[in-house]
GROMACS .gro file of C-alpha atoms in nm:
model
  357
    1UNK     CA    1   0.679   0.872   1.434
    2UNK     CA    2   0.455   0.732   1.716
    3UNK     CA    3   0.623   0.477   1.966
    4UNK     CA    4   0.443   0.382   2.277
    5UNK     CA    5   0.658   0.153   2.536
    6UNK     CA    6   0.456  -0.068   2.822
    7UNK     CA    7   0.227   0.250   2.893
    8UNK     CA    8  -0.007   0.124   3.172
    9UNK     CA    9  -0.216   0.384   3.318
   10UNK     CA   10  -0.503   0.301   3.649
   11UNK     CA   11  -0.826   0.512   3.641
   12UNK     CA   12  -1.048   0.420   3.905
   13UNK     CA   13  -1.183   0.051   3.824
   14UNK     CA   14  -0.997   0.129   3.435
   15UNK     CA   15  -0.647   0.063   3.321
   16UNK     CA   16  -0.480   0.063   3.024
   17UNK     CA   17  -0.216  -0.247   3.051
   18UNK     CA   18   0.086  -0.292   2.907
   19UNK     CA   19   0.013  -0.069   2.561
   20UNK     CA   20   0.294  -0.129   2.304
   21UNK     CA   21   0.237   0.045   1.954
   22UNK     CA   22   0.453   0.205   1.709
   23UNK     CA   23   0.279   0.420   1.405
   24UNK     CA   24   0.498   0.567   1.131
   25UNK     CA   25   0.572   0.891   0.962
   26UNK     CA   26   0.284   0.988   0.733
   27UNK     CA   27   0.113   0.665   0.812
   28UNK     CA   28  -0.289   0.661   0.856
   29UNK     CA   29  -0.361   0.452   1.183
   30UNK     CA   30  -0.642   0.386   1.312
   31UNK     CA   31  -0.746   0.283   1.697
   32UNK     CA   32  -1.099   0.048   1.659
   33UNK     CA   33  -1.273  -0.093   1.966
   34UNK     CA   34  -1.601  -0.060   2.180
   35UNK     CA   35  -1.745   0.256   2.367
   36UNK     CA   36  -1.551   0.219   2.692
   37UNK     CA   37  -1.273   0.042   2.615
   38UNK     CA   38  -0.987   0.330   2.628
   39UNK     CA   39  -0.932   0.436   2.328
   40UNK     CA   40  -0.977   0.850   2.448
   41UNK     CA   41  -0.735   0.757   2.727
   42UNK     CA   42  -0.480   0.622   2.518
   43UNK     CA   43  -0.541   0.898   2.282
   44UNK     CA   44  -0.498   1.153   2.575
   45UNK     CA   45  -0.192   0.988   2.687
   46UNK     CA   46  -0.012   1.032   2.373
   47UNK     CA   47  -0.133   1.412   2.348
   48UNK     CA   48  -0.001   1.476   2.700
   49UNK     CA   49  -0.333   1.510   2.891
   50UNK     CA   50  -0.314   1.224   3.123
   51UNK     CA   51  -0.019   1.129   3.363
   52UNK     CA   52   0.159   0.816   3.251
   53UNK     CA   53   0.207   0.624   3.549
   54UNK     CA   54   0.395   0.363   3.383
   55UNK     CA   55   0.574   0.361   3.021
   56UNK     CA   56   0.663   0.578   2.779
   57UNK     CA   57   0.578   0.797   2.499
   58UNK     CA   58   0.855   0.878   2.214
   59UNK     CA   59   0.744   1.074   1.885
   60UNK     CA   60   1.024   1.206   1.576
   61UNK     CA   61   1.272   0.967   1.874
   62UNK     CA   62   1.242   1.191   2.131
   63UNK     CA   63   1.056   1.103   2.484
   64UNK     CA   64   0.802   1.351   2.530
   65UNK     CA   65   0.631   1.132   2.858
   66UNK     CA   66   0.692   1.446   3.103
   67UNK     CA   67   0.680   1.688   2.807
   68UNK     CA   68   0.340   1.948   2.866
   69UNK     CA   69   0.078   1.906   2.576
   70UNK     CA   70   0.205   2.257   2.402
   71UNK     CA   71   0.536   2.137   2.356
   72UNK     CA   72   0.498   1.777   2.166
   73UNK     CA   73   0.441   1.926   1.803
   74UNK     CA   74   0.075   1.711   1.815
   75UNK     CA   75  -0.269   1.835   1.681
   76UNK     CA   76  -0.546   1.723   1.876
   77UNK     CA   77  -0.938   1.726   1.794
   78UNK     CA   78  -1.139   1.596   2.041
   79UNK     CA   79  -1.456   1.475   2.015
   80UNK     CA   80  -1.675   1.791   2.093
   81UNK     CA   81  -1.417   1.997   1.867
   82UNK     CA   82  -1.440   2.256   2.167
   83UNK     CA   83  -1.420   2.567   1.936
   84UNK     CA   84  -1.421   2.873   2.084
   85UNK     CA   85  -1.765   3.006   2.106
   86UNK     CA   86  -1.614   3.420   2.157
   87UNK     CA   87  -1.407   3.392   1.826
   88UNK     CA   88  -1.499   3.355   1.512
   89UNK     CA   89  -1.376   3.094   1.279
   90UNK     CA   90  -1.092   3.232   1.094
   91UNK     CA   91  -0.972   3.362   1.487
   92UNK     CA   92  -1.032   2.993   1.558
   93UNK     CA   93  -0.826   2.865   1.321
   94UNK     CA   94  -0.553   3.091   1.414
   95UNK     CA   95  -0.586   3.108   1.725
   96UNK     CA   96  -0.259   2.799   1.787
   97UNK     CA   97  -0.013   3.040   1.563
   98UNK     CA   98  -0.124   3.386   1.758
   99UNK     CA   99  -0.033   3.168   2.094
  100UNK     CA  100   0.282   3.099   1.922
  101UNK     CA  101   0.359   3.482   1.841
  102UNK     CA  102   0.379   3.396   1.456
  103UNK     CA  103   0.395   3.711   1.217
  104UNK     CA  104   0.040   3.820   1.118
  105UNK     CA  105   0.102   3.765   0.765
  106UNK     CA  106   0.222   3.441   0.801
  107UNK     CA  107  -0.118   3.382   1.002
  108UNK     CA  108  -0.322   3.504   0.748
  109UNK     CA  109  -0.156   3.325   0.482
  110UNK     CA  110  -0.212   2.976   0.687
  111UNK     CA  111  -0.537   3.052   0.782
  112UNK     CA  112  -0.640   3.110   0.414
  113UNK     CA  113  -0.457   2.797   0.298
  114UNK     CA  114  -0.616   2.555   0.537
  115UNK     CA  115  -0.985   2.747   0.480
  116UNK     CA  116  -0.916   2.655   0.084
  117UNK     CA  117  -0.802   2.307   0.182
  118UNK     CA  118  -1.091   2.216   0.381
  119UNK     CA  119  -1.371   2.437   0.171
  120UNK     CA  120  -1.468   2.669   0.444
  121UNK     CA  121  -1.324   3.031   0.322
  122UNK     CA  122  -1.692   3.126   0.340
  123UNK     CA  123  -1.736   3.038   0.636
  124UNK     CA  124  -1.408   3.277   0.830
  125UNK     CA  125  -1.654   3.502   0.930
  126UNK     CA  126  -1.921   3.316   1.129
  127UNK     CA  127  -2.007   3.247   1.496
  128UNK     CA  128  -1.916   2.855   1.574
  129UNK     CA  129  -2.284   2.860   1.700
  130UNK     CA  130  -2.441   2.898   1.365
  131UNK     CA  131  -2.225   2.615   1.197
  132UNK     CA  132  -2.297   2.264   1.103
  133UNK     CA  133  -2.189   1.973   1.261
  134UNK     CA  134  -1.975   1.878   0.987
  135UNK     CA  135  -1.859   2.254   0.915
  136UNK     CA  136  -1.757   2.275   1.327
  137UNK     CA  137  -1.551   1.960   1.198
  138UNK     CA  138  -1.359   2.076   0.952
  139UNK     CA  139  -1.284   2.459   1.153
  140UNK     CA  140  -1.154   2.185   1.456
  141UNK     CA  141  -0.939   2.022   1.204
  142UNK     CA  142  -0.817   2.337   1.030
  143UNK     CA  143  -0.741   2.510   1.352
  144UNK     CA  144  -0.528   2.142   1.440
  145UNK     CA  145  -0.334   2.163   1.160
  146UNK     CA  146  -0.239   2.570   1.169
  147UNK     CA  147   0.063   2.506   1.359
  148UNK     CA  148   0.178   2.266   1.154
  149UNK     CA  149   0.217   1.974   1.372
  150UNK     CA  150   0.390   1.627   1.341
  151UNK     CA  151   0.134   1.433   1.448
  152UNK     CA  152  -0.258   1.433   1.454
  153UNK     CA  153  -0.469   1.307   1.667
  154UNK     CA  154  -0.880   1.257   1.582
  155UNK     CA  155  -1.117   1.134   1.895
  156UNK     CA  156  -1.400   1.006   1.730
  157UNK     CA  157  -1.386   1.252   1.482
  158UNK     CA  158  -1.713   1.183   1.262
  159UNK     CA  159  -1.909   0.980   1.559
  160UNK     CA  160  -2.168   1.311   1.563
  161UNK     CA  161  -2.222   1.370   1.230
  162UNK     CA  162  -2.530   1.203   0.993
  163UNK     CA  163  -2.429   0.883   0.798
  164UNK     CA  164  -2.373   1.116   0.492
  165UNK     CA  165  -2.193   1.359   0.609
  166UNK     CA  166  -2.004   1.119   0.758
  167UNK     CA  167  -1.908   0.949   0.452
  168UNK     CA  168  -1.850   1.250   0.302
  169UNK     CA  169  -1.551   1.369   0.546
  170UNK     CA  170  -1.412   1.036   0.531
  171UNK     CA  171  -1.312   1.160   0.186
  172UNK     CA  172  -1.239   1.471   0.308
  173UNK     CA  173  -1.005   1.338   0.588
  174UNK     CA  174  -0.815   1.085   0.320
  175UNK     CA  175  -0.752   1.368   0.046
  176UNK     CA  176  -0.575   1.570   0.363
  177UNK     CA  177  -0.396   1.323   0.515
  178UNK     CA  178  -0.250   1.244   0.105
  179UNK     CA  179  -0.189   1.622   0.076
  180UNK     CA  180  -0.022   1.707   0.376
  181UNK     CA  181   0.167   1.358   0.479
  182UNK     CA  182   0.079   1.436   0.850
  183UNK     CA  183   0.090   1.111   1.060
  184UNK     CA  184  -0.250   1.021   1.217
  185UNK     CA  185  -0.391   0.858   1.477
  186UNK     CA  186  -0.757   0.751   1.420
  187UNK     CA  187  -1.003   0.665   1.707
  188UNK     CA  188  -1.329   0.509   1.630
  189UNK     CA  189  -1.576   0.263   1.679
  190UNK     CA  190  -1.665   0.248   1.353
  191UNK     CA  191  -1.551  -0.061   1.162
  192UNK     CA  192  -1.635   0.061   0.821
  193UNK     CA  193  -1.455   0.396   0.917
  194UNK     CA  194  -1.184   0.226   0.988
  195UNK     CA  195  -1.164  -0.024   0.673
  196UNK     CA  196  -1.214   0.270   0.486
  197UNK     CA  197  -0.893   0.505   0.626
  198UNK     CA  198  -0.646   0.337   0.755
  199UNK     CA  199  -0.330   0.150   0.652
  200UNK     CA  200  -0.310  -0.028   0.977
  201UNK     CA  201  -0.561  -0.096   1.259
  202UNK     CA  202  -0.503  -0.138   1.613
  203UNK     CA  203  -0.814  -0.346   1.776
  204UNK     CA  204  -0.832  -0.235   2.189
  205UNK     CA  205  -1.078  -0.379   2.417
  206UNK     CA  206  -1.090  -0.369   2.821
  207UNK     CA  207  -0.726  -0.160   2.831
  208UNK     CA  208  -0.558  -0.374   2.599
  209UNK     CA  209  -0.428  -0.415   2.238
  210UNK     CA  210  -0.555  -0.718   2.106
  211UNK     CA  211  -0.455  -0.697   1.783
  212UNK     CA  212  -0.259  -0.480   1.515
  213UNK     CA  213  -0.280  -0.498   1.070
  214UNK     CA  214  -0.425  -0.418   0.804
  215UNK     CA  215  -0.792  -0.413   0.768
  216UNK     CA  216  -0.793  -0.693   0.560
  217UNK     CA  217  -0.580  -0.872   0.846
  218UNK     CA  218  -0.771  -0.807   1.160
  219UNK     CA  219  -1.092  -0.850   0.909
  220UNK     CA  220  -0.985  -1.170   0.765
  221UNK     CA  221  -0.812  -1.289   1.006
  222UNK     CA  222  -0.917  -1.187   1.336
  223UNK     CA  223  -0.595  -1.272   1.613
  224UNK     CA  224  -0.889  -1.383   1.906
  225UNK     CA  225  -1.203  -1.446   2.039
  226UNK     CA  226  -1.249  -1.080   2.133
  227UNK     CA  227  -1.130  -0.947   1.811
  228UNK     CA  228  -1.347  -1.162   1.626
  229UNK     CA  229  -1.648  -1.102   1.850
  230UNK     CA  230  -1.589  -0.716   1.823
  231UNK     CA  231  -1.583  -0.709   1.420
  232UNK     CA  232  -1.936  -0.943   1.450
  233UNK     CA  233  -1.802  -1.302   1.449
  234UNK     CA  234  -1.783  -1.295   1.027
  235UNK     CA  235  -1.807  -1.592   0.833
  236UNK     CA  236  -1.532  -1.608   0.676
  237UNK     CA  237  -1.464  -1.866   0.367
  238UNK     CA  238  -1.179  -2.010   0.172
  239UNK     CA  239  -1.218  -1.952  -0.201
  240UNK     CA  240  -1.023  -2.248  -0.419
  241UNK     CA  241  -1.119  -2.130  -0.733
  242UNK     CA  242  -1.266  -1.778  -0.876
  243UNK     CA  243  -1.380  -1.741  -1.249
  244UNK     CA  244  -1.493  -1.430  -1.366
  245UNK     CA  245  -1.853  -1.381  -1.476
  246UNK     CA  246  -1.859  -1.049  -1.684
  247UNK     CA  247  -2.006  -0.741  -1.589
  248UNK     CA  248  -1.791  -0.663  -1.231
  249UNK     CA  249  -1.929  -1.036  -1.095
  250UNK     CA  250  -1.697  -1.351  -1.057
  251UNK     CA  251  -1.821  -1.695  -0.919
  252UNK     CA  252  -1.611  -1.797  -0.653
  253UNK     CA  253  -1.585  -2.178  -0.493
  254UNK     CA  254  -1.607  -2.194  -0.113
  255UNK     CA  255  -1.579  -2.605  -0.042
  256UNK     CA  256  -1.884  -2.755  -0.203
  257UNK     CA  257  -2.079  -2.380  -0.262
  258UNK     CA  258  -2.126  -2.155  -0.558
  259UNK     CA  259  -2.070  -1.748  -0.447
  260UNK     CA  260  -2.113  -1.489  -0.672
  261UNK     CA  261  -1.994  -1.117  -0.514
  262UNK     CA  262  -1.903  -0.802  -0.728
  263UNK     CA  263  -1.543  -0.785  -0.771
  264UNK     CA  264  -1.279  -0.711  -1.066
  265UNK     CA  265  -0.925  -0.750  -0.949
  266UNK     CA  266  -0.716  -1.019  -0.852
  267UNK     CA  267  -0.833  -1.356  -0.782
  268UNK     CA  268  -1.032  -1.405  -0.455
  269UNK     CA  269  -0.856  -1.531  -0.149
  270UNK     CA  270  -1.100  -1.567   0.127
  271UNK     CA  271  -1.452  -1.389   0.205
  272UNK     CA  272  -1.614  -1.290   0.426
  273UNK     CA  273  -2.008  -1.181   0.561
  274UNK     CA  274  -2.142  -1.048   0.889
  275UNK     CA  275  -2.404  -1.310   1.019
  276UNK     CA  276  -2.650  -1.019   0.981
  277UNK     CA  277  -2.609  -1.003   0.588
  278UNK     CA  278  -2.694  -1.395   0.602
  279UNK     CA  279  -3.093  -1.414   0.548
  280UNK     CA  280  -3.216  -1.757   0.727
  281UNK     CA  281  -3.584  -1.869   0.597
  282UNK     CA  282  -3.786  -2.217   0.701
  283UNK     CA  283  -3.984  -2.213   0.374
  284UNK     CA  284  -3.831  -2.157   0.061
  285UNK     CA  285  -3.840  -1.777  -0.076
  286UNK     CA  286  -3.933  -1.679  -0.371
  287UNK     CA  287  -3.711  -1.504  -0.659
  288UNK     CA  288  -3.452  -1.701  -0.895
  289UNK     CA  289  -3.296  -2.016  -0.689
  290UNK     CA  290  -2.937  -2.025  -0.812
  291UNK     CA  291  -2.764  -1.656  -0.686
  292UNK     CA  292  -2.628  -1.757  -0.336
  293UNK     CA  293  -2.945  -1.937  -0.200
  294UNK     CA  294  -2.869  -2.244  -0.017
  295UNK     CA  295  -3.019  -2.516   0.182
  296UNK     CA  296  -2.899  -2.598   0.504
  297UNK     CA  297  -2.958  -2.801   0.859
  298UNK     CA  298  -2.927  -2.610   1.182
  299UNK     CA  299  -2.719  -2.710   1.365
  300UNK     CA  300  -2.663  -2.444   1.647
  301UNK     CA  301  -2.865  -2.185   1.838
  302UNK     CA  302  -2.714  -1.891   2.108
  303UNK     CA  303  -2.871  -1.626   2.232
  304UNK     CA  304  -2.637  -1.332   2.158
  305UNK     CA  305  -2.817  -1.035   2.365
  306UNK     CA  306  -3.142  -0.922   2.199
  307UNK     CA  307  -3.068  -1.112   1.877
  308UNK     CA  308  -3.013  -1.484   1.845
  309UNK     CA  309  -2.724  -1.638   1.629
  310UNK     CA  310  -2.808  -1.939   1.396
  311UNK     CA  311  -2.508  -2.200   1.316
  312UNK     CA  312  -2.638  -2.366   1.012
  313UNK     CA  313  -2.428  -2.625   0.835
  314UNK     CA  314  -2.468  -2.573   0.398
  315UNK     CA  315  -2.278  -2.824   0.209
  316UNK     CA  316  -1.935  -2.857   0.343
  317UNK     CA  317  -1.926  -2.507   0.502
  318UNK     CA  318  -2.110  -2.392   0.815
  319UNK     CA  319  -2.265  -2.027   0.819
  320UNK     CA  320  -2.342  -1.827   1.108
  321UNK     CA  321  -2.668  -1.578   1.075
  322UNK     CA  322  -2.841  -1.349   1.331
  323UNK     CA  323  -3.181  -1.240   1.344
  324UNK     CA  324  -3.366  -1.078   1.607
  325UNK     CA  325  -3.530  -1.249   1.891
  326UNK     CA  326  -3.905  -1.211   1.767
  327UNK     CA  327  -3.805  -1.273   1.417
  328UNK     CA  328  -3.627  -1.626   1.527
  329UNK     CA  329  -3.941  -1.649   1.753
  330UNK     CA  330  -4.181  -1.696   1.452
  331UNK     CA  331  -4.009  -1.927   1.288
  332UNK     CA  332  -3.984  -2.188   1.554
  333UNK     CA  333  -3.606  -2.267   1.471
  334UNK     CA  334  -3.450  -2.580   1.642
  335UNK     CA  335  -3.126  -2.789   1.594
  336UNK     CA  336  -3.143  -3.067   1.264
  337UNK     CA  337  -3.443  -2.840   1.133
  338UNK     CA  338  -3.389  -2.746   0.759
  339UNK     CA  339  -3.351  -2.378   0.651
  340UNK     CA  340  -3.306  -2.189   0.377
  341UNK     CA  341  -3.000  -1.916   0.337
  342UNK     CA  342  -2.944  -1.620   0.171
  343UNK     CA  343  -2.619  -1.460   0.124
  344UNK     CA  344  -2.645  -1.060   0.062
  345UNK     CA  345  -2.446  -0.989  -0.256
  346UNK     CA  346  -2.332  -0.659  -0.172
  347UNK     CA  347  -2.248  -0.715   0.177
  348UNK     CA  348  -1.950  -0.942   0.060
  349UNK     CA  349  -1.615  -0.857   0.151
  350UNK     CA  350  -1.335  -0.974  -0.068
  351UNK     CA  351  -0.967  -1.045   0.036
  352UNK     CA  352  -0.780  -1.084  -0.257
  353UNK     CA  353  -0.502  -1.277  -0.387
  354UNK     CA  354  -0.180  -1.062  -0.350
  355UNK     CA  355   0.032  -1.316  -0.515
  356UNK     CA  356  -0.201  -1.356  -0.812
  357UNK     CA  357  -0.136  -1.174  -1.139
   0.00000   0.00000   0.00000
């Protein structure tokens, strides 16, 4: 659907180098890095906004690089939704088919369809001022898809909205993408957003693609330094042998340690935990001893900017954990000093065995 070739772009002391990314029809793709590292101007780029100064854009195999926004087929939400504050939401919404002179039945009839869709038919009525954040983000994706385009394009679409809501259209944004087959492009800087929508993820950082999979690729197998550093640094362990405990829980063997994680499907692969979800003590804490509570020696300290990252060495594995500065502080850590570790059950991610039956 989506092919970008060497698109390179220079904004003042920014550029985006050397892009190459291809996304196919109907796929879910998602674009993951940090604030700031170009992910709107790459977006912007393929919608037409910016000038390309080197590269190309193709979409359906045509080259629509010198092609004006209106007439590359592509829905486009941007981050502020800019709704039109004079119309009303059902004029919103159709506001993309009146500009294309389509019959006013055939406007109503969308405009009903997508209000239905996205559950705002009560809502045609109403001044954008008096809606929701998460109601302004469906009308901005209903008014998107009116003209029925071949691509969509989402900046940050959910970045706004309250952790639940959030979650919420997440659902909301996977059900529509399965009903209507639309290709999308996905920015965020949301990890979790992105493990949770996309089939592939492209990783960007400072202008540049540093990676592109799966989630469970770029999670479990981060391609670099940056990529790893951007998803947290995760430990991630080899699992030799899983046996299932009953009850959603298996017991999995990572070298010499004992794991236990919720999981029912295939046989573990590898895991993996966020050095926050690892809980470092230097006296022993209370509550049963046996559920992914080790001992360990430390054996590294680095100050990662307000928070300070623990290497501690448990068994045959080494685990990395990060605290905040007074919290590492009070407990007077140093190199060879002997810890206690807790690994946070539900914080486990599990990459499974594909092969496995």
């Amino acid at each position: 659907m989506i092919e970008i070739k060497g698109l390179s772009i220079q904004l003042g002391d920014f550029s985006l180098s050397d892009i190459n990314l291809e996304v196919q029809d109907r796929e879910y793709f998602v674009i993951l890095g940090p604030t700031g590292a170009g992910k709107t101007v790459l977006i912007e780029c393929i919608a037409g906004l910016r000038h390309i100064q080197k590269g190309e854009v193709w979409l359906g195999g045509v080259n629509v690089t010198r092609l004006p926004p209106e007439e590359r087929g592509i829905g486009y939400v941007p981050q502020d939704y800019v709704l039109f504050p004079f119309l009303n939401v059902a004029q919103n919404i159709a506001f993309g088919l009146r500009r294309g002179k389509r019959p006013r039945q055939e406007i109503a009839d969308r405009v009903d369809q997508l209000s239905r869709l996205l559950g705002i038919s009560s809502l045609l009525e109403r001044s954008p001022r008096s809606l929701s954040g998460g109601e302004k983000q469906r009308v901005a994706l209903a008014r998107a898809l009116a003209p029925s385009p071949r691509l969509l394009l989402l900046d940050e679409p959910l970045s706004s909205l309250d952790q639940q809501t959030s979650k919420r259209l997440r659902l909301e944004l996977r059900r529509i993408h399965q009903d209507t087959g639309i290709a999308t492009v996905h920015i965020t800087h949301n990890q979790a957003e992105a493990e949770e929508l996309a089939g592939r993820i492209a990783v960007i950082n400072r202008g540049r693609i540093e990676q592109v999979g799966s989630p469970a690729d770029v999670f479990f197998y981060p391609g670099n330094q940056a990529v790893s550093d951007f998803i947290g640094a995760p430990n991630i362990l080899e699992c030799h042998c899983c046996e299932k405990l009953g009850k959603g829980l298996v017991e999995v063997k990572c070298g010499d340690l004992s794991i236990v994680l919720p999981h029912d499907g295939r046989p573990v692969r590898r895991i993996a935990l966020s050095p926050r979800d690892v809980y470092v003590s230097d006296v022993e804490p209370p509550g049963p001893h046996d559920v992914n509570r080790f001992k360990g020696i430390v054996t590294g300290i680095r100050l990662f900017g307000a928070s300070v990252r623990v290497e501690v060495s448990a068994g045959s594995e080494r685990l990395l954990a990060e605290m905040p500065y007074d919290v590492y502080e009070d407990m007077d850590l140093d190199i060879g000093k002997e810890v206690y570790l807790i690994l946070k059950l539900r914080r486990i991610r599990v990459h499974e065995d594909k092969a496995a039956r």
